[in-house]
XYZ file of C-alpha atoms in Angstrom:
283
model
C 75.682 -19.034 -150.466
C 78.075 -21.498 -148.797
C 76.408 -20.777 -145.460
C 73.032 -21.086 -147.119
C 73.960 -24.525 -148.343
C 75.005 -25.597 -144.868
C 71.737 -24.301 -143.409
C 69.458 -26.078 -145.976
C 71.357 -29.343 -145.736
C 71.158 -29.109 -141.950
C 67.399 -28.793 -142.316
C 67.254 -31.992 -144.298
C 69.549 -33.817 -141.884
C 67.408 -32.763 -138.879
C 64.153 -33.797 -140.583
C 65.698 -37.091 -141.586
C 66.814 -37.602 -137.951
C 63.250 -37.294 -136.806
C 62.391 -40.368 -138.869
C 58.775 -41.493 -138.690
C 58.340 -40.771 -135.016
C 55.980 -37.851 -135.810
C 53.536 -38.002 -138.739
C 54.641 -35.832 -141.669
C 51.692 -33.452 -141.435
C 52.177 -32.918 -137.740
C 55.928 -32.395 -138.053
C 55.369 -29.856 -140.819
C 52.705 -28.050 -138.696
C 54.958 -27.835 -135.640
C 57.836 -26.583 -137.768
C 55.695 -23.664 -138.963
C 54.248 -22.921 -135.537
C 57.827 -22.638 -134.202
C 58.657 -20.499 -137.221
C 55.811 -18.163 -136.431
C 57.146 -17.725 -132.916
C 60.566 -16.855 -134.340
C 58.883 -14.267 -136.586
C 56.818 -12.805 -133.809
C 59.061 -9.745 -133.226
C 58.785 -8.875 -136.960
C 54.999 -9.429 -136.892
C 54.674 -6.921 -133.986
C 56.556 -4.290 -135.972
C 55.126 -4.919 -139.477
C 51.674 -3.429 -140.082
C 49.497 -6.124 -141.606
C 47.775 -3.978 -144.244
C 46.560 -6.476 -146.878
C 43.992 -5.957 -149.638
C 41.325 -8.608 -150.242
C 42.974 -9.622 -153.511
C 46.327 -9.999 -151.819
C 44.803 -12.044 -149.025
C 43.350 -14.478 -151.593
C 46.743 -14.913 -153.194
C 48.352 -15.373 -149.818
C 45.816 -18.074 -148.979
C 46.335 -19.923 -152.285
C 50.081 -19.776 -151.716
C 49.545 -21.243 -148.267
C 47.809 -24.266 -149.835
C 50.745 -24.877 -152.216
C 53.292 -24.430 -149.437
C 51.429 -26.665 -146.959
C 51.074 -29.493 -149.461
C 54.685 -29.207 -150.522
C 56.017 -29.330 -146.897
C 53.934 -32.453 -146.104
C 55.214 -34.221 -149.223
C 58.766 -33.161 -148.340
C 58.604 -34.434 -144.734
C 57.140 -37.702 -145.989
C 59.859 -38.129 -148.656
C 62.494 -37.703 -145.968
C 61.349 -40.939 -144.319
C 61.503 -42.840 -147.587
C 64.504 -41.906 -149.734
C 68.086 -40.760 -149.322
C 69.173 -37.216 -148.528
C 70.939 -36.963 -151.907
C 67.766 -37.900 -153.788
C 65.674 -35.441 -151.776
C 68.226 -32.700 -152.490
C 68.425 -33.221 -156.249
C 64.691 -33.705 -156.897
C 63.981 -30.537 -154.983
C 66.133 -28.705 -157.558
C 63.323 -29.290 -160.031
C 61.396 -26.324 -158.543
C 63.154 -23.708 -160.775
C 62.373 -25.881 -163.819
C 58.719 -25.963 -162.890
C 58.841 -22.223 -162.152
C 60.184 -21.495 -165.694
C 57.324 -23.521 -167.265
C 54.727 -21.917 -164.957
C 56.008 -18.385 -165.633
C 55.607 -18.982 -169.328
C 52.125 -20.473 -168.992
C 50.606 -18.162 -166.339
C 52.737 -15.027 -166.182
C 53.300 -14.482 -169.868
C 57.096 -14.668 -169.701
C 58.986 -15.517 -172.925
C 60.038 -19.154 -173.368
C 63.401 -19.205 -175.190
C 64.998 -22.221 -176.888
C 67.779 -22.169 -174.240
C 65.224 -22.598 -171.474
C 63.603 -25.374 -173.458
C 66.921 -27.258 -173.836
C 67.601 -26.769 -170.099
C 64.200 -28.276 -169.212
C 64.887 -31.245 -171.489
C 68.235 -31.734 -169.796
C 66.616 -31.639 -166.344
C 64.125 -34.288 -167.516
C 67.082 -36.494 -168.547
C 68.548 -35.985 -165.073
C 65.295 -37.093 -163.446
C 65.105 -40.238 -165.590
C 68.688 -41.035 -164.691
C 67.926 -40.736 -160.994
C 64.667 -42.649 -160.996
C 65.596 -45.208 -163.669
C 61.957 -46.308 -164.278
C 61.702 -49.922 -165.392
C 65.169 -50.701 -164.024
C 64.419 -50.269 -160.327
C 61.155 -49.731 -158.409
C 60.105 -46.106 -157.919
C 59.554 -45.430 -154.257
C 56.548 -43.274 -153.063
C 59.154 -40.941 -151.641
C 60.338 -40.151 -155.217
C 56.788 -39.288 -156.231
C 56.419 -37.193 -153.067
C 59.530 -35.176 -153.918
C 58.332 -34.576 -157.519
C 55.116 -33.221 -155.997
C 57.136 -31.196 -153.431
C 59.078 -29.430 -156.182
C 55.845 -28.740 -158.052
C 54.077 -27.312 -154.988
C 57.050 -25.135 -154.039
C 57.178 -23.804 -157.637
C 53.526 -22.821 -157.341
C 54.259 -21.119 -154.018
C 57.148 -19.229 -155.625
C 54.987 -18.058 -158.508
C 52.409 -16.775 -156.031
C 55.157 -14.868 -154.209
C 56.368 -13.411 -157.493
C 52.895 -12.079 -158.210
C 52.859 -10.434 -154.762
C 56.349 -8.983 -154.871
C 55.300 -5.682 -156.407
C 52.611 -4.781 -153.813
C 53.809 -6.289 -150.514
C 56.999 -6.001 -148.497
C 59.289 -9.055 -148.202
C 58.640 -9.168 -144.448
C 54.883 -9.245 -144.971
C 55.208 -12.011 -147.620
C 57.229 -14.190 -145.232
C 54.875 -13.572 -142.293
C 51.711 -14.308 -144.324
C 53.341 -17.465 -145.755
C 53.985 -18.820 -142.254
C 50.518 -17.901 -140.966
C 48.551 -19.428 -143.892
C 50.755 -22.502 -144.159
C 50.361 -23.180 -140.438
C 46.604 -22.734 -140.726
C 46.242 -25.179 -143.570
C 48.539 -27.703 -141.847
C 46.551 -27.670 -138.601
C 43.757 -30.062 -139.696
C 46.282 -32.408 -141.330
C 48.238 -32.465 -138.097
C 45.195 -33.212 -135.996
C 44.194 -36.247 -138.029
C 47.124 -38.289 -136.716
C 48.264 -36.281 -133.755
C 51.074 -37.792 -131.632
C 52.327 -35.854 -128.637
C 55.996 -35.029 -129.441
C 58.761 -35.389 -126.895
C 60.857 -32.474 -125.807
C 63.714 -33.800 -127.876
C 61.497 -33.915 -131.006
C 60.348 -30.341 -130.341
C 63.956 -29.347 -129.959
C 64.858 -30.840 -133.335
C 61.901 -29.049 -134.963
C 63.014 -25.802 -133.392
C 66.464 -26.281 -134.926
C 64.764 -27.021 -138.267
C 62.883 -23.727 -138.092
C 65.967 -21.806 -137.047
C 68.187 -23.344 -139.770
C 65.538 -22.693 -142.457
C 65.151 -19.036 -141.352
C 68.908 -18.594 -141.279
C 69.178 -20.134 -144.738
C 66.705 -17.748 -146.285
C 68.433 -14.797 -144.614
C 71.961 -15.695 -145.864
C 70.575 -16.443 -149.328
C 69.062 -12.956 -149.463
C 72.402 -11.446 -148.428
C 74.171 -13.475 -151.139
C 71.760 -12.244 -153.804
C 72.360 -8.668 -152.704
C 76.162 -9.073 -152.687
C 76.828 -10.897 -155.980
C 75.248 -11.658 -159.373
C 73.298 -14.835 -159.764
C 75.915 -16.230 -162.148
C 78.256 -16.327 -159.138
C 75.868 -17.519 -156.467
C 73.807 -20.130 -158.311
C 76.645 -22.592 -159.203
C 77.396 -22.965 -155.499
C 74.039 -24.768 -155.185
C 75.981 -27.824 -156.349
C 77.770 -27.888 -152.974
C 74.443 -28.796 -151.298
C 74.340 -32.079 -153.273
C 77.918 -32.854 -152.150
C 77.149 -32.220 -148.514
C 73.842 -34.010 -148.581
C 75.504 -37.089 -150.141
C 78.315 -37.064 -147.577
C 75.894 -36.556 -144.666
C 73.658 -39.379 -145.901
C 76.675 -41.725 -146.172
C 78.204 -40.767 -142.843
C 75.186 -40.193 -140.615
C 72.551 -42.492 -142.092
C 74.677 -45.228 -143.807
C 73.182 -44.364 -147.247
C 74.996 -45.616 -150.306
C 76.568 -43.083 -152.643
C 74.610 -43.589 -155.890
C 76.571 -42.513 -158.966
C 73.322 -42.270 -160.930
C 71.917 -39.775 -158.402
C 75.155 -37.733 -158.548
C 75.134 -37.771 -162.339
C 71.447 -36.967 -162.669
C 71.742 -34.281 -159.968
C 74.687 -32.677 -161.796
C 72.592 -32.481 -165.010
C 69.608 -30.953 -163.149
C 71.843 -28.413 -161.398
C 73.520 -27.436 -164.705
C 70.027 -26.899 -166.156
C 68.946 -24.780 -163.194
C 72.114 -22.688 -163.404
C 71.572 -22.162 -167.173
C 68.006 -21.027 -166.541
C 69.008 -18.699 -163.694
C 71.886 -17.048 -165.580
C 69.660 -16.683 -168.631
C 66.886 -15.004 -166.606
C 69.398 -12.733 -164.866
C 70.813 -11.674 -168.246
C 67.265 -10.978 -169.589
C 66.372 -8.878 -166.573
C 69.582 -6.865 -166.919
C 68.894 -6.240 -170.623
C 65.319 -5.122 -169.830
C 66.627 -2.818 -167.066
C 69.193 -1.226 -169.394
C 66.464 -0.766 -172.016
C 64.124 0.862 -169.559
C 66.738 3.267 -168.251
C 68.209 4.239 -171.655
C 67.242 7.653 -172.988
C 64.467 7.520 -175.615
């Protein structure tokens, strides 16, 4: 999880370093095209046997993911690394609400309190009425919502498709939906910009891989609190590399959001463990 944090913060740093030299939609498209090339060896080995229903879900997930990535790339050009990092933590909160509304999962009072705490954290970060809200803040709120929708789609697919197939189809459909967005404002990237995007794709892929290893090796109550380190590193990187001010309100609000996410994650892990014990107990 420590390595995962380094990888994901590195992704944010690299995208931030690109600045506005490449339109957000094009940068997102090129990132996924490079990602598809990295996944090519797996695609050649994995049989693409997909039902019509699964393909529809894959396509809908591609819409959510494509929109979220565009919003995210745009937000990077507008707000600080720390703000991007903490507002992206809202995805698990959105997922909890969506799972209750669309997947029929129980909504406990602990989850409700955690969601309210996360809302307090967001208000602390944005401080509406005290300072102007940047379009980048709105973009990150939309990013977290889109990524939550993408995750819920993945969750509905997890029982009938292999993890490799899910990742491959995500990259293919996201790249497809990003293509027209990229062509609207196409700017030919330099070799240096393509190199940065290649590093983005590699760091993101490595981050997902190390996160999967962490989830296999330790319970979520151990791994999830380490997410807080990403906020620390993002704040330090923004201050050192991009001369961004360390905002105590962002740190405070981010801490509250992370505490809410950790509470939700540990609660869900405990619920799954209890269900598993109940299913395996002799009747």
